[in-house]
Amino acid sequence: NPTQVGTALQVFHNLGTLKDTIANVVDGYCTVLEENIKNALDIKVLTQPSQTGTRGGPGRAAMPTPGNTAAFRAALWTNMEKLMDQICAACGQVQHLQKVLTKKRDPVSHVCFIEEIVKDGQADILYKFWTAVTQALSSQFQSATDSSMFLKQAFEGEYPKLLRLYNDLWKRLQQYSQNIQRSFNTSGTTDLFAELQQMEEDVQDIFMQKPQDYDPEKALKDSLQQYEAAYLSKSLSRLFDPINLVFPPGGRNPPSSDELDSIIKTIASELNVAAVDPDLSLAVAKNVAKTIQLYGVKSEQLLSTQGDASQVIGPLTEGQRRNVAVVNSLYKLHQSVLKVISNQSSFPAAAEQTVTTALKAVHDLMGNAVQPLLNSVGDSVEAIIITMHQEDFSGSLSSSGKPDVPCSLYMKELQGFIGRVMSDYFRHFECFDFVFDNTEAMAQRAIELFIRNASLIRPLGEGGKMRLAADFAQMELAVAPLCRRVSDLGKCYRQLRSFRPLLFQTSEHIASSPALGEVIPFSIILQFLFTRAPPELKSPFQRAEWSIARYSQWLDDHPSEKDRLALIR
């Protein structure tokens, strides 16, 4: 009751003992709380709830009997909750006292009482009280857990529970501070407050004159640091153990899906338990990131990088089969962890960022694992396309006006090869999107090489044009297995579509075609126009005395249109 407290303060002020009285009251609170902390952590009382107060026999160690650990833990947490209530109540009383001191003025001298207290450079009473309480917590917890293994294990093993009690205490103190402020602001009509200076409406920090760099919440939680460190180290062991178990030394296969599920369950449970506090969530998320890295490292050791990993001639080899299994297992881990994160309700952004960065590394590792196979397939596709120059396109039109065969031999071979590669190798990957992201790039490259080589065919007769036009149509079917939809391939697909009609147009028409430069690069069109010239005007690669393969390689090394046009010029 502010009025009664105000009156009492006035009495002590008149007696000239205000300062000492306040000091004694605050010290009294501190002493009582220190006793409370001691009692809450008293292992003798905790282990023998029935015979409270009886002394143990001489030399009897106070420890829970084997069957009683659960009862001991329950008693400990009940005590801790009680202790938090006691701290909260005492702190509330000191806050209230401080609030009245800041409002109350002496009716004669008009000196504010708080100024009396602070004038000898003494810190404000709440700060003094709080530092005493937080230091008592630190020292009492330290000595109690040093002398009892059971207390130590309880606080380390169930650290999130302890942290939650502390967080709740802090929330209650903040709440209480705001409530006091409100009641003081609204009860300004009573006699006492007529003589009080009206304080500003906003809710002040409960600490009035604390040192600049003092963080009262941090001071409270400092007593928990050693338990947090121990908890995090145990948490990391819990996360690493199932992984070390399923990747035995000398093992050849990635974990089964049941084994992977148990790893994911552990990750989910560690994150769920840590959700009581954003800082703890972040610390455990860092552990989860380390766990994902460990899984990646162990998986990478299983990958086969020998020659047989990249062969594309026969059926899947043992090494390739294992690589597929590793990629599938990394993919499952990737997807499952993403799901766990999305199910976390109040996951801090920094924690999410930490885990997603680790997952990106897993995705990169999947890419590295399939790269040798992709390179082989790419090389084979290129080798098949370049054989078009071994076929004869110089023939004139047959009497029917249609080509004799639906498409050329190299195109048949290309279609067969791509179909076989997809069914023999890529069909076994469970990560379809990931596979298509990689094979679509291969399809784009195949189309680019096809147009490049088609523009270099020389000589090209009317019959040859018909057959080449059929090849253009067949090329879409050839790369179809590599993509979700061929039309999604973008620019190279538009080039494939735009180039085909140019085969039958006059050079004047081609020069004024809207596709020129916009869809099809000038360098490709120029190469194509050279093939219509009389034999003495050589194509650029012939002029340079290069094979077509070497010219193609040069174009790959010089992707800029400027360089290509310079060479042609």
Coordinates of C-alpha atoms in Angstrom, one line a residue:
N1 CA 0.0 0.0 0.0
P2 CA 1.8 3.1 -1.2
T3 CA 0.1 5.4 1.3
Q4 CA 1.1 3.4 4.3
V5 CA 4.7 2.9 3.0
G6 CA 4.9 6.6 2.4
T7 CA 3.7 7.4 5.9
A8 CA 6.3 5.0 7.4
L9 CA 9.1 6.5 5.3
Q10 CA 8.0 10.0 6.5
V11 CA 8.3 8.8 10.1
F12 CA 11.8 7.4 9.6
H13 CA 12.8 10.5 7.7
N14 CA 11.6 12.7 10.6
L15 CA 13.6 10.5 13.0
G16 CA 16.7 11.0 10.7
T17 CA 17.2 7.2 10.3
L18 CA 15.6 6.8 6.8
K19 CA 18.8 5.6 5.1
D20 CA 19.8 3.0 7.7
T21 CA 16.3 1.7 8.0
I22 CA 16.1 1.2 4.2
A23 CA 19.5 -0.5 4.2
N24 CA 18.4 -2.9 6.9
V25 CA 15.2 -3.7 5.2
V26 CA 16.9 -4.5 1.9
D27 CA 19.7 -6.5 3.6
G28 CA 17.0 -8.4 5.5
Y29 CA 15.4 -9.4 2.1
C30 CA 18.8 -10.5 0.8
T31 CA 19.6 -12.6 3.9
V32 CA 16.2 -14.3 3.8
L33 CA 16.6 -15.1 0.1
E34 CA 20.1 -16.5 0.6
E35 CA 18.6 -18.8 3.2
N36 CA 15.8 -19.8 0.8
I37 CA 18.4 -20.6 -2.0
K38 CA 20.4 -22.7 0.5
N39 CA 17.3 -24.6 1.6
A40 CA 16.0 -25.2 -1.9
L41 CA 19.3 -26.9 -2.8
D42 CA 19.8 -28.8 0.4
I43 CA 20.6 -32.3 -0.7
K44 CA 19.8 -33.8 2.8
V45 CA 16.3 -32.4 2.8
L46 CA 15.8 -33.4 -0.8
T47 CA 16.8 -37.0 -0.3
Q48 CA 14.9 -37.6 2.9
P49 CA 11.6 -35.7 2.6
S50 CA 10.0 -38.0 5.2
Q51 CA 12.3 -37.4 8.1
T52 CA 12.8 -33.6 7.7
G53 CA 15.2 -32.3 10.2
T54 CA 16.7 -35.6 11.4
R55 CA 20.5 -35.8 11.1
G56 CA 22.0 -38.5 8.9
G57 CA 24.2 -41.0 10.7
P58 CA 27.9 -40.1 10.9
G59 CA 29.7 -40.4 7.6
R60 CA 26.5 -41.1 5.8
A61 CA 26.6 -39.5 2.3
A62 CA 23.4 -37.7 1.3
M63 CA 22.4 -39.2 -2.0
P64 CA 19.2 -40.5 -3.5
T65 CA 18.8 -44.3 -3.1
P66 CA 18.8 -45.9 -6.6
G67 CA 15.0 -46.1 -6.9
N68 CA 14.4 -42.6 -5.7
T69 CA 16.0 -40.5 -8.3
A70 CA 12.7 -39.6 -9.9
A71 CA 11.2 -38.5 -6.6
F72 CA 14.4 -36.5 -5.8
R73 CA 14.2 -34.7 -9.2
A74 CA 10.5 -33.9 -8.6
A75 CA 11.2 -32.5 -5.2
L76 CA 14.1 -30.4 -6.6
W77 CA 11.9 -28.8 -9.3
T78 CA 9.2 -28.1 -6.8
N79 CA 11.7 -26.4 -4.6
M80 CA 13.1 -24.4 -7.6
E81 CA 9.6 -23.2 -8.5
K82 CA 9.0 -22.1 -4.9
L83 CA 12.4 -20.3 -4.9
M84 CA 11.4 -18.4 -8.0
D85 CA 8.2 -17.3 -6.3
Q86 CA 10.2 -16.1 -3.2
I87 CA 12.7 -14.1 -5.4
C88 CA 9.8 -12.6 -7.3
A89 CA 8.0 -11.6 -4.1
A90 CA 11.0 -10.0 -2.5
C91 CA 12.0 -8.2 -5.6
G92 CA 8.5 -6.9 -5.9
Q93 CA 8.7 -5.5 -2.4
V94 CA 12.0 -3.7 -3.1
Q95 CA 10.6 -2.4 -6.4
H96 CA 7.6 -1.0 -4.6
L97 CA 9.7 0.6 -1.9
Q98 CA 12.0 2.2 -4.5
K99 CA 8.9 3.5 -6.4
V100 CA 7.5 5.2 -3.3
L101 CA 10.9 6.6 -2.5
T102 CA 11.1 8.2 -5.9
K103 CA 7.6 9.8 -5.6
K104 CA 7.6 10.9 -1.9
R105 CA 8.9 14.4 -1.0
D106 CA 9.3 15.8 2.5
P107 CA 6.4 18.4 2.9
V108 CA 8.8 20.9 4.6
S109 CA 12.0 20.7 2.6
H110 CA 10.5 19.3 -0.6
V111 CA 13.5 17.0 -0.9
C112 CA 12.6 13.7 -2.7
F113 CA 13.4 10.8 -0.4
I114 CA 15.3 8.9 -3.1
E115 CA 17.8 11.7 -3.2
E116 CA 18.5 11.2 0.5
I117 CA 19.4 7.6 -0.1
V118 CA 21.5 8.2 -3.2
K119 CA 23.4 11.4 -2.2
D120 CA 26.5 9.6 -0.8
G121 CA 27.0 8.0 -4.2
Q122 CA 25.2 4.9 -3.1
A123 CA 23.6 2.9 -5.9
D124 CA 19.8 2.7 -5.9
I125 CA 18.4 0.1 -3.6
L126 CA 17.0 -2.2 -6.3
Y127 CA 20.4 -2.4 -8.0
K128 CA 22.0 -3.2 -4.7
F129 CA 19.4 -5.8 -3.9
W130 CA 19.6 -7.4 -7.4
T131 CA 23.4 -7.7 -7.4
A132 CA 23.2 -9.4 -4.0
V133 CA 20.5 -11.9 -5.1
T134 CA 22.2 -12.8 -8.4
Q135 CA 25.6 -13.3 -6.7
A136 CA 23.9 -15.4 -4.0
L137 CA 22.4 -17.5 -6.8
S138 CA 25.7 -18.0 -8.5
S139 CA 27.7 -18.9 -5.4
Q140 CA 25.0 -21.1 -3.8
F141 CA 24.4 -23.0 -7.1
Q142 CA 28.1 -23.4 -7.6
S143 CA 28.8 -24.8 -4.1
A144 CA 25.7 -27.0 -4.1
T145 CA 26.5 -28.6 -7.5
D146 CA 30.1 -29.0 -6.6
S147 CA 29.3 -31.0 -3.6
S148 CA 26.4 -33.1 -5.1
M149 CA 26.7 -35.0 -8.3
F150 CA 22.9 -35.5 -8.3
L151 CA 22.2 -31.8 -8.3
K152 CA 24.8 -31.3 -11.0
Q153 CA 23.2 -33.9 -13.2
A154 CA 19.7 -32.6 -12.7
F155 CA 20.7 -29.0 -13.6
E156 CA 22.8 -30.1 -16.6
G157 CA 20.5 -32.7 -17.9
E158 CA 17.3 -30.7 -17.5
Y159 CA 18.9 -27.3 -18.2
P160 CA 16.1 -26.1 -20.5
K161 CA 13.7 -26.5 -17.5
L162 CA 15.9 -24.4 -15.3
L163 CA 16.3 -21.8 -18.0
R164 CA 12.5 -21.7 -18.4
L165 CA 12.1 -21.0 -14.7
Y166 CA 14.6 -18.1 -14.9
N167 CA 12.9 -16.7 -18.1
D168 CA 9.5 -16.8 -16.4
L169 CA 10.9 -15.1 -13.3
W170 CA 12.3 -12.3 -15.5
K171 CA 9.0 -11.9 -17.3
R172 CA 7.1 -11.7 -14.1
L173 CA 9.4 -9.0 -12.7
Q174 CA 9.0 -7.0 -15.9
Q175 CA 5.2 -7.4 -15.7
Y176 CA 5.2 -6.4 -12.0
S177 CA 7.2 -3.3 -12.7
Q178 CA 4.7 -2.2 -15.3
N179 CA 1.8 -2.9 -13.0
I180 CA 3.3 -0.8 -10.2
Q181 CA 3.9 2.0 -12.7
R182 CA 0.2 1.8 -13.7
S183 CA -1.2 1.8 -10.2
F184 CA 1.0 4.7 -9.2
N185 CA -0.1 6.7 -12.3
T186 CA -3.8 6.0 -11.8
S187 CA -4.0 6.6 -8.0
G188 CA -2.6 10.1 -8.3
T189 CA -5.8 11.5 -6.6
T190 CA -5.2 10.2 -3.0
D191 CA -3.8 12.6 -0.3
L192 CA -0.3 11.2 -0.5
F193 CA 0.0 11.8 -4.2
A194 CA -1.2 15.4 -4.0
E195 CA 2.3 16.1 -2.6
L196 CA 4.0 13.9 -5.1
Q197 CA 5.5 15.0 -8.3
Q198 CA 3.6 13.3 -11.2
M199 CA 6.0 11.1 -13.0
E200 CA 6.1 10.6 -16.7
E201 CA 3.5 8.1 -18.1
D202 CA 5.9 5.7 -19.8
V203 CA 7.1 2.5 -18.2
Q204 CA 10.6 3.1 -17.0
D205 CA 13.2 0.4 -16.7
I206 CA 12.8 -1.0 -13.1
F207 CA 16.4 -0.1 -12.5
M208 CA 16.8 3.7 -12.1
Q209 CA 20.4 4.4 -11.6
K210 CA 22.2 1.2 -12.6
P211 CA 25.7 1.5 -14.2
Q212 CA 25.6 2.0 -18.0
D213 CA 26.8 -1.5 -19.0
Y214 CA 24.9 -3.4 -16.4
D215 CA 22.4 -5.9 -17.8
P216 CA 20.1 -7.1 -15.0
E217 CA 18.8 -10.0 -17.0
K218 CA 22.3 -11.2 -18.0
A219 CA 23.3 -10.9 -14.3
L220 CA 20.4 -13.3 -13.4
K221 CA 21.4 -15.8 -16.1
D222 CA 25.1 -15.7 -15.5
S223 CA 24.6 -18.3 -12.7
L224 CA 23.4 -20.7 -15.4
Q225 CA 26.4 -20.6 -17.7
Q226 CA 28.2 -23.7 -16.6
Y227 CA 25.0 -25.8 -16.8
E228 CA 24.3 -24.5 -20.3
A229 CA 27.8 -25.4 -21.5
A230 CA 27.5 -28.9 -20.1
Y231 CA 24.0 -29.3 -21.6
L232 CA 25.1 -28.2 -25.0
S233 CA 28.1 -30.6 -25.0
K234 CA 25.7 -33.5 -24.0
S235 CA 23.3 -32.4 -26.6
L236 CA 26.0 -32.5 -29.3
S237 CA 26.9 -36.1 -28.1
R238 CA 23.3 -37.1 -28.4
L239 CA 23.2 -35.7 -31.9
F240 CA 26.5 -37.3 -33.0
D241 CA 26.0 -40.7 -31.4
P242 CA 23.4 -42.1 -33.8
I243 CA 25.5 -40.9 -36.8
N244 CA 28.7 -42.5 -35.6
L245 CA 26.6 -45.7 -35.0
V246 CA 25.2 -45.9 -38.5
F247 CA 28.5 -45.1 -40.2
P248 CA 30.8 -47.8 -38.7
P249 CA 34.5 -47.7 -39.6
G250 CA 35.0 -49.6 -42.9
G251 CA 31.3 -49.6 -43.6
R252 CA 30.3 -49.5 -47.3
N253 CA 26.6 -48.4 -47.3
P254 CA 24.7 -45.3 -46.3
P255 CA 22.2 -45.6 -43.4
S256 CA 18.9 -47.4 -43.9
S257 CA 15.8 -45.2 -43.8
D258 CA 15.0 -46.4 -40.3
E259 CA 18.4 -45.3 -39.1
L260 CA 18.0 -42.0 -40.8
D261 CA 14.6 -41.5 -39.2
S262 CA 16.2 -42.0 -35.8
I263 CA 18.8 -39.3 -36.6
I264 CA 16.0 -36.9 -37.7
K265 CA 14.0 -37.6 -34.5
T266 CA 17.0 -36.8 -32.4
I267 CA 17.5 -33.5 -34.3
A268 CA 13.8 -32.6 -33.9
S269 CA 13.7 -33.5 -30.2
E270 CA 16.9 -31.4 -29.4
L271 CA 15.4 -28.4 -31.2
N272 CA 12.0 -28.8 -29.5
V273 CA 13.4 -29.0 -26.0
A274 CA 15.6 -25.9 -26.7
A275 CA 12.6 -23.9 -27.9
V276 CA 12.1 -22.5 -24.4
D277 CA 14.6 -19.8 -25.2
P278 CA 15.8 -18.1 -28.4
D279 CA 19.5 -18.1 -27.3
L280 CA 19.4 -21.8 -26.4
S281 CA 17.6 -22.4 -29.7
L282 CA 20.5 -20.7 -31.6
A283 CA 23.1 -22.7 -29.6
V284 CA 21.4 -26.0 -30.3
A285 CA 20.9 -25.0 -34.0
K286 CA 24.7 -24.6 -34.2
N287 CA 25.0 -28.2 -32.9
V288 CA 22.5 -29.4 -35.4
A289 CA 24.5 -27.7 -38.2
K290 CA 27.6 -29.6 -37.0
T291 CA 25.6 -32.8 -37.0
I292 CA 24.5 -32.2 -40.6
Q293 CA 28.2 -31.5 -41.5
L294 CA 29.2 -34.8 -39.8
Y295 CA 26.6 -36.7 -41.8
G296 CA 28.0 -35.0 -45.0
V297 CA 31.6 -35.9 -44.2
K298 CA 30.7 -39.5 -43.4
S299 CA 28.6 -39.8 -46.6
E300 CA 31.4 -38.3 -48.7
Q301 CA 33.8 -41.0 -47.5
L302 CA 31.4 -43.7 -49.0
L303 CA 31.4 -42.1 -52.5
S304 CA 33.2 -44.0 -55.2
T305 CA 35.4 -41.7 -57.3
Q306 CA 37.1 -44.5 -59.3
G307 CA 36.8 -44.8 -63.1
D308 CA 33.8 -47.0 -62.8
A309 CA 31.8 -44.2 -61.2
S310 CA 31.6 -42.3 -64.5
Q311 CA 31.3 -45.2 -67.0
V312 CA 28.2 -44.9 -69.3
I313 CA 28.7 -48.0 -71.4
G314 CA 27.3 -50.8 -69.4
P315 CA 24.8 -51.3 -66.6
L316 CA 25.2 -49.6 -63.2
T317 CA 28.5 -50.7 -61.5
E318 CA 28.8 -51.4 -57.8
G319 CA 30.4 -47.9 -57.2
Q320 CA 27.7 -46.2 -59.1
R321 CA 25.0 -48.0 -57.2
R322 CA 26.6 -46.9 -54.0
N323 CA 26.8 -43.3 -55.2
V324 CA 23.1 -43.3 -56.0
A325 CA 22.3 -44.6 -52.5
V326 CA 24.5 -41.9 -50.9
V327 CA 22.9 -39.2 -52.9
N328 CA 19.4 -40.5 -52.0
S329 CA 20.3 -40.6 -48.4
L330 CA 21.7 -37.1 -48.4
Y331 CA 18.5 -36.0 -50.2
K332 CA 16.3 -37.6 -47.5
L333 CA 18.3 -35.9 -44.8
H334 CA 18.0 -32.6 -46.6
Q335 CA 14.2 -32.8 -47.0
S336 CA 13.6 -34.1 -43.5
V337 CA 15.6 -31.4 -41.8
L338 CA 13.8 -28.7 -43.8
K339 CA 10.5 -30.2 -42.6
V340 CA 11.7 -30.2 -39.0
I341 CA 12.6 -26.5 -39.3
S342 CA 9.3 -25.6 -40.8
N343 CA 7.5 -27.3 -37.9
Q344 CA 9.4 -25.1 -35.3
S345 CA 6.9 -22.5 -34.2
S346 CA 9.1 -19.7 -32.9
F347 CA 12.4 -20.5 -34.5
P348 CA 14.8 -17.5 -34.4
A349 CA 15.9 -16.3 -37.9
A350 CA 19.6 -16.7 -37.0
A351 CA 19.1 -20.3 -35.9
E352 CA 17.2 -21.1 -39.2
Q353 CA 20.0 -19.4 -41.2
T354 CA 22.6 -21.6 -39.4
V355 CA 20.8 -24.9 -40.3
T356 CA 20.0 -23.8 -43.9
T357 CA 23.7 -23.0 -44.5
A358 CA 24.6 -26.5 -43.4
L359 CA 21.9 -27.9 -45.7
K360 CA 23.3 -26.0 -48.6
A361 CA 26.6 -27.8 -48.1
V362 CA 24.7 -31.1 -48.3
H363 CA 23.1 -30.0 -51.5
D364 CA 26.5 -29.1 -53.0
L365 CA 27.9 -32.5 -51.9
M366 CA 25.0 -34.2 -53.8
G367 CA 26.0 -32.2 -56.9
N368 CA 29.7 -33.2 -56.5
A369 CA 28.6 -36.9 -56.2
V370 CA 26.8 -36.9 -59.6
Q371 CA 29.2 -34.7 -61.4
P372 CA 31.5 -37.4 -62.8
L373 CA 28.5 -39.2 -64.3
L374 CA 27.1 -36.0 -65.7
N375 CA 30.5 -35.2 -67.3
S376 CA 30.7 -38.6 -69.0
V377 CA 27.2 -38.3 -70.3
G378 CA 27.9 -34.8 -71.6
D379 CA 31.1 -35.9 -73.3
S380 CA 29.3 -38.9 -75.0
V381 CA 26.4 -36.6 -76.2
E382 CA 29.0 -34.3 -77.7
A383 CA 30.9 -37.1 -79.4
I384 CA 27.6 -38.5 -80.9
I385 CA 26.5 -35.0 -82.2
I386 CA 29.9 -34.3 -83.9
T387 CA 29.5 -37.5 -86.0
M388 CA 26.9 -35.7 -88.1
H389 CA 29.8 -34.5 -90.2
Q390 CA 30.5 -38.1 -91.2
E391 CA 27.1 -38.3 -92.9
D392 CA 26.3 -37.0 -96.4
F393 CA 24.0 -34.1 -96.6
S394 CA 24.9 -33.1 -100.1
G395 CA 22.2 -35.1 -102.0
S396 CA 19.5 -33.5 -104.0
L397 CA 15.7 -34.0 -103.4
S398 CA 14.3 -37.5 -104.1
S399 CA 11.5 -37.8 -106.6
S400 CA 8.8 -37.9 -103.9
G401 CA 10.0 -34.6 -102.4
K402 CA 10.3 -36.3 -99.0
P403 CA 13.5 -37.5 -97.2
D404 CA 14.3 -41.2 -97.6
V405 CA 14.6 -41.7 -93.8
P406 CA 12.8 -40.0 -90.9
C407 CA 16.1 -38.9 -89.4
S408 CA 19.8 -39.3 -89.7
L409 CA 21.8 -42.1 -88.1
Y410 CA 23.6 -40.0 -85.5
M411 CA 20.2 -38.7 -84.3
K412 CA 18.9 -42.3 -83.9
E413 CA 22.0 -43.0 -81.8
L414 CA 21.6 -39.9 -79.7
Q415 CA 18.0 -40.7 -78.9
G416 CA 18.9 -44.3 -78.0
F417 CA 21.8 -43.1 -75.8
I418 CA 19.9 -40.5 -73.9
G419 CA 16.9 -42.8 -73.3
R420 CA 19.2 -45.6 -72.0
V421 CA 21.2 -43.2 -69.7
M422 CA 18.0 -41.9 -68.1
S423 CA 16.6 -45.4 -67.5
D424 CA 19.9 -47.1 -66.5
Y425 CA 21.4 -44.4 -64.3
F426 CA 19.2 -41.4 -63.5
R427 CA 16.0 -43.3 -62.9
H428 CA 17.4 -44.6 -59.6
F429 CA 17.8 -41.2 -58.0
E430 CA 14.8 -40.3 -55.7
C431 CA 15.5 -36.6 -55.9
F432 CA 13.7 -35.9 -59.2
D433 CA 14.0 -32.1 -59.1
F434 CA 17.7 -32.3 -58.3
V435 CA 18.3 -34.7 -61.2
F436 CA 16.3 -32.5 -63.6
D437 CA 18.1 -29.4 -62.5
N438 CA 21.3 -31.1 -63.6
T439 CA 20.1 -32.9 -66.7
E440 CA 18.2 -29.8 -68.1
A441 CA 21.6 -28.1 -68.2
M442 CA 22.8 -31.0 -70.2
A443 CA 19.8 -30.8 -72.6
Q444 CA 20.6 -27.1 -73.1
R445 CA 24.2 -27.9 -73.9
A446 CA 23.1 -30.7 -76.3
I447 CA 20.9 -28.3 -78.2
E448 CA 23.6 -25.6 -78.4
L449 CA 26.1 -28.2 -79.8
F450 CA 23.5 -29.5 -82.2
I451 CA 22.8 -26.0 -83.7
R452 CA 26.5 -25.2 -83.8
N453 CA 27.4 -28.3 -85.7
A454 CA 24.3 -28.1 -88.0
S455 CA 25.3 -24.6 -89.0
L456 CA 28.7 -26.0 -90.1
I457 CA 27.5 -28.8 -92.4
R458 CA 29.0 -28.4 -95.8
P459 CA 28.0 -29.1 -98.6
L460 CA 24.3 -29.0 -97.9
G461 CA 22.0 -30.2 -100.8
E462 CA 18.3 -29.8 -101.1
G463 CA 17.7 -33.4 -99.9
G464 CA 20.2 -32.8 -97.1
K465 CA 18.2 -29.8 -96.0
M466 CA 15.1 -31.9 -95.8
R467 CA 16.8 -34.5 -93.7
L468 CA 18.5 -31.9 -91.4
A469 CA 15.1 -30.3 -90.9
A470 CA 13.7 -33.7 -89.8
D471 CA 16.7 -33.9 -87.4
F472 CA 15.8 -30.6 -85.9
A473 CA 12.3 -32.0 -85.1
Q474 CA 13.8 -35.2 -83.8
M475 CA 16.2 -33.3 -81.6
E476 CA 13.3 -32.1 -79.4
L477 CA 12.3 -35.7 -78.9
A478 CA 15.9 -36.7 -78.2
V479 CA 16.4 -34.3 -75.3
A480 CA 12.8 -34.7 -73.9
P481 CA 13.8 -37.4 -71.3
L482 CA 16.4 -35.0 -69.8
C483 CA 13.8 -32.3 -69.0
R484 CA 10.5 -31.7 -67.2
R485 CA 9.2 -29.9 -70.4
V486 CA 11.4 -29.2 -73.5
S487 CA 9.7 -25.8 -73.9
D488 CA 11.0 -24.8 -70.5
L489 CA 14.6 -24.9 -71.7
G490 CA 14.3 -21.2 -72.7
K491 CA 16.6 -19.5 -75.1
C492 CA 18.2 -22.6 -76.6
Y493 CA 14.7 -24.1 -77.3
R494 CA 13.7 -20.9 -79.1
Q495 CA 17.0 -21.1 -81.2
L496 CA 16.2 -24.7 -82.1
R497 CA 12.7 -23.7 -83.3
S498 CA 13.8 -20.5 -85.1
F499 CA 16.8 -22.0 -86.9
R500 CA 14.9 -24.8 -88.7
P501 CA 12.9 -22.5 -91.1
L502 CA 16.2 -20.7 -92.1
L503 CA 17.4 -23.8 -93.8
F504 CA 15.0 -23.2 -96.7
Q505 CA 15.2 -19.4 -96.9
T506 CA 17.3 -17.4 -99.3
S507 CA 20.3 -15.6 -97.9
E508 CA 18.5 -12.2 -98.4
H509 CA 15.6 -13.5 -96.3
I510 CA 17.9 -14.7 -93.6
A511 CA 19.6 -11.4 -93.4
S512 CA 16.3 -9.6 -92.7
S513 CA 15.0 -12.3 -90.3
P514 CA 13.7 -10.9 -87.0
A515 CA 15.3 -13.9 -85.2
L516 CA 18.7 -12.6 -86.2
G517 CA 20.8 -11.4 -83.2
E518 CA 17.6 -11.5 -81.1
V519 CA 17.2 -15.3 -80.8
I520 CA 20.1 -16.7 -82.8
P521 CA 23.6 -15.2 -82.4
F522 CA 25.1 -13.5 -85.5
S523 CA 28.1 -15.8 -85.3
I524 CA 25.9 -18.9 -85.9
I525 CA 24.1 -17.3 -88.9
L526 CA 27.5 -16.3 -90.4
Q527 CA 28.8 -19.8 -90.0
F528 CA 25.7 -21.0 -91.8
L529 CA 25.9 -18.5 -94.6
F530 CA 29.6 -19.6 -95.3
T531 CA 28.3 -23.1 -96.1
R532 CA 26.3 -21.7 -99.0
A533 CA 29.4 -20.0 -100.6
P534 CA 31.4 -21.5 -103.5
P535 CA 34.1 -24.0 -102.2
E536 CA 36.9 -21.5 -102.7
L537 CA 35.4 -19.3 -99.9
K538 CA 36.4 -21.5 -96.9
S539 CA 34.6 -21.7 -93.6
P540 CA 36.4 -19.9 -90.8
F541 CA 37.6 -23.2 -89.2
Q542 CA 38.9 -24.5 -92.6
R543 CA 40.7 -21.2 -93.1
A544 CA 42.3 -21.6 -89.7
E545 CA 43.1 -25.2 -90.7
W546 CA 41.3 -26.6 -87.6
S547 CA 39.2 -29.7 -87.3
I548 CA 35.5 -29.1 -86.4
A549 CA 36.2 -30.5 -82.9
R550 CA 39.0 -28.0 -82.3
Y551 CA 36.8 -25.1 -83.6
S552 CA 34.0 -26.3 -81.3
Q553 CA 36.4 -26.3 -78.4
W554 CA 37.6 -22.8 -79.3
L555 CA 34.0 -21.6 -79.2
D556 CA 33.5 -23.1 -75.8
D557 CA 36.6 -21.3 -74.5
H558 CA 35.3 -18.0 -76.0
P559 CA 31.7 -17.6 -75.0
S560 CA 31.6 -13.9 -75.8
E561 CA 30.0 -13.0 -79.2
K562 CA 32.6 -10.3 -79.7
D563 CA 35.5 -12.8 -79.7
R564 CA 33.6 -15.1 -82.1
L565 CA 32.8 -12.4 -84.6
A566 CA 36.4 -11.2 -84.5
L567 CA 37.6 -14.7 -85.4
I568 CA 35.1 -15.0 -88.2
R569 CA 36.0 -11.5 -89.6

